Short mmCIF file of C-alpha atoms in Angstrom, two decimals:
data_model
loop_
_atom_site.label_atom_id
_atom_site.label_comp_id
_atom_site.label_asym_id
_atom_site.label_seq_id
_atom_site.Cartn_x
_atom_site.Cartn_y
_atom_site.Cartn_z
CA MET A 19 21.82 118.20 80.92
CA LYS A 20 20.55 118.30 77.37
CA PHE A 21 18.49 115.81 75.34
CA GLY A 22 18.46 115.57 71.56
CA ILE A 23 15.67 114.00 69.54
CA VAL A 24 16.49 113.00 65.96
CA ILE A 25 13.93 113.79 63.28
CA PHE A 26 13.88 111.68 60.12
CA PRO A 27 11.34 112.14 57.34
CA GLY A 28 8.50 109.98 58.64
CA SER A 29 9.29 110.20 62.37
CA ASN A 30 5.99 110.65 64.20
CA CYS A 31 6.79 110.29 67.90
CA ASP A 32 9.37 113.09 67.90
CA TYR A 33 7.03 115.68 69.42
CA ASP A 34 5.56 113.20 71.93
CA THR A 35 9.07 112.51 73.21
CA PHE A 36 9.89 116.23 73.19
CA ASN A 37 6.72 116.93 75.18
CA VAL A 38 7.62 114.38 77.87
CA LEU A 39 11.21 115.58 78.27
CA ARG A 40 10.46 119.31 78.20
CA ASP A 41 7.02 119.56 79.80
CA VAL A 42 6.90 116.57 82.16
CA PHE A 43 10.56 116.46 83.22
CA HIS A 44 11.51 120.11 82.46
CA MET A 45 14.68 119.15 80.64
CA GLU A 46 16.46 121.20 78.01
CA THR A 47 15.53 119.37 74.81
CA VAL A 48 16.44 120.04 71.19
CA PHE A 49 15.60 118.46 67.86
CA LEU A 50 18.39 117.09 65.68
CA TRP A 51 17.71 117.16 61.94
CA HIS A 52 18.84 114.00 60.18
CA LYS A 53 20.60 115.91 57.38
CA ASP A 54 22.79 117.94 59.73
CA HIS A 55 26.18 116.92 61.03
CA ASN A 56 25.58 118.48 64.42
CA ILE A 57 24.49 116.78 67.62
CA LYS A 58 24.48 120.12 69.49
CA ASP A 59 26.45 118.95 72.56
CA VAL A 60 23.59 116.84 73.88
CA ASP A 61 24.07 114.30 76.70
CA CYS A 62 21.53 111.79 75.45
CA ILE A 63 20.24 111.10 71.94
CA ILE A 64 16.80 109.62 71.37
CA LEU A 65 15.79 108.06 68.06
CA PRO A 66 12.00 108.33 68.16
CA GLY A 67 9.27 106.10 66.80
CA GLY A 68 7.61 106.48 63.45
CA PHE A 69 8.11 105.27 59.92
CA SER A 70 11.37 106.80 58.77
CA TYR A 71 11.50 106.87 54.96
CA GLY A 72 8.12 105.11 54.88
CA ASP A 73 9.75 101.86 56.04
CA TYR A 74 11.00 101.46 52.45
CA LEU A 75 13.28 98.46 51.90
CA ARG A 76 13.16 97.42 55.59
CA SER A 77 12.17 99.33 58.73
CA GLY A 78 15.05 101.62 59.65
CA ALA A 79 17.18 100.53 56.69
CA ILE A 80 17.35 103.89 54.92
CA ALA A 81 17.47 106.13 58.02
CA ARG A 82 20.71 104.44 58.89
CA PHE A 83 22.38 106.27 55.97
CA SER A 84 21.27 109.75 57.10
CA PRO A 85 24.24 112.12 57.48
CA LEU A 86 23.59 112.63 61.21
CA MET A 87 23.84 108.91 61.92
CA GLN A 88 27.62 109.01 61.54
CA GLU A 89 27.73 111.48 64.43
CA VAL A 90 25.27 109.38 66.41
CA LYS A 91 27.51 106.36 65.92
CA GLU A 92 30.60 108.26 67.07
CA PHE A 93 28.67 109.63 70.07
CA ALA A 94 27.67 106.07 71.00
CA MET A 95 31.21 104.73 70.51
CA LYS A 96 32.43 107.35 72.99
CA GLY A 97 29.93 106.12 75.56
CA GLY A 98 27.12 108.64 75.00
CA LEU A 99 23.63 107.49 75.94
CA VAL A 100 21.45 106.55 72.97
CA LEU A 101 17.85 105.33 73.26
CA GLY A 102 15.97 103.99 70.24
CA ILE A 103 12.22 103.67 70.61
CA CYS A 104 10.26 101.49 68.15
CA ASN A 105 11.46 102.66 64.73
CA GLY A 106 14.47 104.11 66.57
CA PHE A 107 15.23 100.57 67.79
CA GLN A 108 14.94 99.28 64.21
CA VAL A 109 17.38 101.98 63.05
CA LEU A 110 19.89 100.96 65.77
CA LEU A 111 19.67 97.34 64.57
CA GLU A 112 20.24 98.31 60.92
CA LEU A 113 23.06 100.61 61.99
CA GLY A 114 24.71 97.73 63.82
CA LEU A 115 24.82 99.47 67.19
CA LEU A 116 22.59 96.69 68.52
CA PRO A 117 22.59 93.02 67.42
CA GLY A 118 19.76 91.22 65.64
CA ALA A 119 16.96 92.16 63.26
CA MET A 120 13.20 92.60 63.20
CA LEU A 121 10.75 90.33 61.41
CA ARG A 122 7.07 90.97 60.77
CA ASN A 123 4.86 90.28 63.82
CA LYS A 124 4.00 86.58 64.07
CA ASN A 125 0.28 87.19 63.40
CA LEU A 126 1.03 89.54 60.47
CA LYS A 127 -0.96 92.28 62.16
CA PHE A 128 -0.01 95.83 63.00
CA LEU A 129 -0.21 95.74 66.81
CA CYS A 130 -1.32 98.92 68.55
CA GLN A 131 -2.16 98.15 72.16
CA HIS A 132 -0.97 98.37 75.75
CA VAL A 133 1.31 95.47 76.67
CA HIS A 134 3.14 94.37 79.79
CA ILE A 135 6.90 94.26 79.86
CA ARG A 136 9.09 92.97 82.66
CA ILE A 137 12.30 94.69 83.69
CA GLU A 138 15.07 92.09 83.38
CA GLU A 139 18.03 94.33 84.15
CA LYS A 140 18.10 97.14 86.66
CA LYS A 141 21.79 97.95 86.30
CA THR A 142 21.44 100.08 83.15
CA PRO A 143 21.24 103.84 82.68
CA PHE A 144 17.70 103.32 81.35
CA THR A 145 16.19 101.22 84.14
CA LYS A 146 18.04 102.10 87.35
CA ARG A 147 14.89 103.68 88.81
CA GLY A 148 12.96 100.46 88.30
CA GLU A 149 13.25 97.06 89.97
CA LYS A 150 14.23 93.74 88.45
CA GLY A 151 11.01 91.81 87.84
CA GLN A 152 8.86 94.95 87.89
CA VAL A 153 6.08 94.88 85.29
CA LEU A 154 5.39 98.02 83.27
CA ARG A 155 2.29 98.72 81.22
CA ILE A 156 3.36 100.54 78.07
CA PRO A 157 1.84 100.66 74.57
CA ILE A 158 3.34 99.18 71.42
CA ALA A 159 2.53 100.26 67.85
CA HIS A 160 4.43 98.32 65.23
CA PHE A 161 4.30 95.90 62.32
CA ASP A 162 7.89 94.68 62.52
CA GLY A 163 8.69 94.03 66.15
CA ASN A 164 9.32 90.30 66.07
CA TYR A 165 12.90 90.28 67.35
CA TYR A 166 15.22 87.76 65.72
CA ASP A 167 18.83 86.79 66.08
CA SER A 168 20.74 83.54 65.48
CA GLU A 169 20.92 80.99 68.30
CA GLU A 170 24.47 82.14 69.07
CA GLY A 171 23.36 85.76 69.04
CA ILE A 172 20.58 85.06 71.52
CA GLU A 173 22.95 83.09 73.75
CA THR A 174 25.35 86.04 73.78
CA LEU A 175 22.53 88.41 74.75
CA ILE A 176 21.56 86.17 77.65
CA GLU A 177 25.14 85.57 78.80
CA ASN A 178 25.88 89.28 78.90
CA ASN A 179 22.57 90.27 80.52
CA GLN A 180 21.67 92.38 77.49
CA ILE A 181 17.95 91.63 77.49
CA VAL A 182 16.53 94.60 79.40
CA PHE A 183 12.79 94.07 78.84
CA ARG A 184 10.71 90.98 78.03
CA TYR A 185 7.05 90.92 77.03
CA SER A 186 5.07 89.30 79.82
CA GLU A 187 1.59 88.80 81.16
CA HIS A 188 0.24 91.34 83.67
CA ASN A 189 1.68 89.35 86.58
CA GLY A 190 5.15 89.15 85.02
CA LEU A 191 4.77 85.62 83.66
CA ILE A 192 6.77 85.07 80.47
CA SER A 193 4.60 83.06 78.07
CA ASP A 194 3.59 82.73 74.42
CA LYS A 195 0.43 84.60 75.30
CA GLY A 196 2.37 87.55 76.68
CA ASN A 197 4.82 87.50 73.78
CA VAL A 198 2.44 89.36 71.46
CA ASN A 199 4.67 89.71 68.39
CA GLY A 200 6.56 86.42 68.56
CA SER A 201 9.98 87.81 69.50
CA LYS A 202 12.74 85.35 70.34
CA GLU A 203 13.08 85.06 74.12
CA SER A 204 10.14 87.52 74.37
CA VAL A 205 12.61 90.34 73.76
CA ALA A 206 11.03 93.80 74.05
CA GLY A 207 14.24 95.74 74.64
CA ILE A 208 18.00 95.11 74.56
CA ILE A 209 21.16 97.01 75.40
CA ASN A 210 24.63 96.88 73.85
CA LYS A 211 27.55 95.21 75.63
CA ALA A 212 29.01 98.55 76.70
CA GLY A 213 25.69 99.41 78.35
CA ASN A 214 25.06 102.83 76.79
CA VAL A 215 22.83 102.08 73.79
CA MET A 216 19.34 100.66 74.33
CA GLY A 217 16.52 99.85 71.93
CA MET A 218 12.94 99.05 72.91
CA MET A 219 9.78 98.48 70.87
CA PRO A 220 7.26 99.78 73.46
CA HIS A 221 6.69 103.54 73.63
CA PRO A 222 7.54 104.99 77.07
CA GLU A 223 6.77 108.50 75.79
CA ARG A 224 3.15 107.42 75.31
CA ALA A 225 2.95 106.26 78.92
CA SER A 226 4.43 109.16 80.87
CA GLU A 227 1.33 111.12 81.90
CA ALA A 228 -1.63 109.90 83.96
CA ILE A 229 -4.08 111.35 81.46
CA LEU A 230 -2.74 108.90 78.87
CA GLY A 231 -3.59 105.89 81.00
CA SER A 232 -0.16 104.94 82.33
CA GLU A 233 2.87 106.66 83.80
CA ASP A 234 5.07 103.57 83.79
CA GLY A 235 7.20 104.92 80.95
CA LYS A 236 8.52 107.69 83.21
CA ILE A 237 10.84 105.16 84.86
CA ILE A 238 12.94 105.06 81.69
CA PHE A 239 13.30 108.84 81.35
CA GLN A 240 13.81 109.34 85.09
CA SER A 241 16.53 106.69 85.07
CA ILE A 242 18.40 108.51 82.29
CA ILE A 243 18.10 111.83 84.14
CA ASP A 244 19.40 110.26 87.37
CA TRP A 245 22.25 108.63 85.49
CA LEU A 246 23.32 111.88 83.85
CA ALA A 247 22.91 114.00 86.99
CA MET B 8 24.02 96.25 32.06
CA LYS B 9 20.96 95.06 33.97
CA VAL B 10 21.34 92.87 37.02
CA ARG B 11 18.55 91.17 38.94
CA VAL B 12 19.06 90.57 42.66
CA LEU B 13 16.70 88.21 44.51
CA VAL B 14 16.50 88.62 48.27
CA SER B 15 14.68 86.12 50.47
CA PHE B 16 14.66 84.97 54.07
CA LYS B 17 17.30 82.45 55.14
CA ASP B 18 15.95 78.93 55.48
CA SER B 19 16.37 79.16 59.26
CA VAL B 20 14.08 82.21 59.46
CA LEU B 21 10.33 81.73 59.60
CA ASP B 22 8.50 83.57 56.81
CA PRO B 23 4.95 84.18 58.07
CA GLN B 24 3.95 86.01 54.87
CA GLY B 25 5.02 83.05 52.73
CA GLN B 26 3.11 80.72 55.06
CA THR B 27 -0.02 82.83 54.66
CA VAL B 28 0.28 82.74 50.86
CA LYS B 29 0.73 78.96 51.01
CA ASN B 30 -2.38 78.62 53.17
CA ALA B 31 -4.36 80.74 50.72
CA LEU B 32 -3.22 78.51 47.83
CA HIS B 33 -4.30 75.44 49.79
CA THR B 34 -7.71 77.04 50.30
CA LEU B 35 -7.93 77.41 46.51
CA GLY B 36 -7.26 73.70 46.11
CA TYR B 37 -3.56 73.70 45.19
CA LYS B 38 -2.80 71.03 47.77
CA ASN B 39 0.52 69.98 46.23
CA ILE B 40 2.17 73.28 47.03
CA SER B 41 4.19 72.35 50.09
CA ASP B 42 5.93 75.66 50.81
CA VAL B 43 6.09 79.29 49.70
CA ARG B 44 8.87 81.71 50.55
CA GLN B 45 8.32 85.38 49.82
CA GLY B 46 11.15 87.71 48.84
CA LYS B 47 12.10 90.88 47.04
CA VAL B 48 13.38 91.55 43.53
CA PHE B 49 15.74 94.40 42.61
CA GLU B 50 16.55 95.22 39.02
CA VAL B 51 19.71 97.28 39.00
CA ASP B 52 20.97 99.18 35.92
CA ILE B 53 24.71 99.68 35.81
CA THR B 54 26.56 101.81 33.29
CA ASP B 55 30.22 101.77 32.25
CA MET B 56 31.48 99.01 34.48
CA SER B 57 33.47 95.89 33.69
CA ASP B 58 32.05 92.44 34.38
CA ALA B 59 34.74 91.90 36.99
CA ASP B 60 33.73 95.06 38.85
CA ILE B 61 30.06 94.16 38.66
CA GLU B 62 30.86 90.77 40.20
CA LYS B 63 32.52 92.65 43.02
CA ILE B 64 29.93 95.34 43.72
CA ILE B 65 26.72 93.31 43.50
CA PRO B 66 27.51 91.16 46.56
CA GLU B 67 28.79 94.32 48.25
CA ILE B 68 25.58 96.34 47.78
CA SER B 69 23.48 93.28 48.54
CA ASN B 70 25.17 92.74 51.90
CA LYS B 71 25.27 96.45 52.75
CA VAL B 72 21.86 97.61 51.61
CA LEU B 73 19.55 95.35 49.60
CA ALA B 74 19.55 92.49 52.12
CA ASN B 75 19.96 92.30 55.87
CA PRO B 76 22.46 89.41 56.20
CA ILE B 77 21.18 88.56 59.68
CA ILE B 78 17.85 87.35 58.29
CA GLU B 79 18.15 87.37 54.51
CA LYS B 80 20.14 85.73 51.70
CA PHE B 81 20.49 86.80 48.08
CA THR B 82 21.23 85.49 44.61
CA TRP B 83 21.83 87.49 41.46
CA GLU B 84 22.04 87.17 37.70
CA ILE B 85 22.99 89.39 34.79
CA LEU B 86 19.92 89.96 32.62
CA GLU B 87 21.44 91.76 29.66
#
C-alpha cells in the first residue's frame, strides 16, 4: 500500500501529511511533484493544504492546470482514492472532480481554530472507521472555505448522500453558530458520486497525534488504510 | 488588440466583500449607495487574431480560467 502526496508551489501541509502517514501509520509514502507526469503506482493520492500558486486568481484555480493533475484526474476516473485537504479540496473543486465552489468566509476573516465536524456518512473509504453522528475535533485554517453550490447542486448532494462532514457544535448540533465559515448546509466535506474522491476543509493531519491536542483526524487515515488493505 | 474582461459574482451569490465596502461608504455618509458588488478586471492583449476569433476565445478563456462559472459571471469589451 503506497500513498502519494502532491506538492505544488505553495503547498505547506505536505510534510505534515507525510509525517502522519509515514511516522504515525508507518505507511510507504512518496511525494509527487506537480510538474511530473508520474503518480508512481500509488494507491491513494492526497492533495495537501497550503496556498498553491499563492491563491492567485482563485484558490486552487492555477494548480488545476499543473501537468500532474491530468494523471490525478485519470487515476480518479479509474476509481483511485483521492483526498483533498483544505487547498487540496479547493483544487478538486476547480478541477471539477467535486461539485461546487468556495467563497470567502462569511465574516471575511482567515479562520485558524479547532472546530467540530459531524460525520454524516460512514459508508465511504474515508470514514468507515468512524460512526455516523460522531463529532470530531479538527482544526481549520482557511480564508475561502464558505462552500457554495446552486440550490439544485445542493439538493443533488443531499439526495446522493455526498455530504460527508458538517460543521457542528461540540455536541453535534448543526447550527449557524457551529457553521463557522457560512457554508451552505454547513458543508465541511463532500465526496463524489462514485465515492472515491473526497474533499474536506478541516486538517486531519494536524489532529493525528495526542501532542497536537487531538487525534480525531486519525479516523480518516485509518479508514483509508482499512479500505485499501 | 486589447480586451477588458470584467468578472463579478452572480446576482444569486452573496458578496461579503462588496457588502463590507458598502457599509464603509455608509459610515462615510454616502447613504444613497444601496449596493456594491466587487469583482475583478483582466486586460488581455491579443496579437494577430481576427475579430471573429477573438469573439470566440474570450468567452472560452473566461469560462475556463478567468471566471468560475459556478459563482461568477463575466462581460467583456474591446478597448482598442
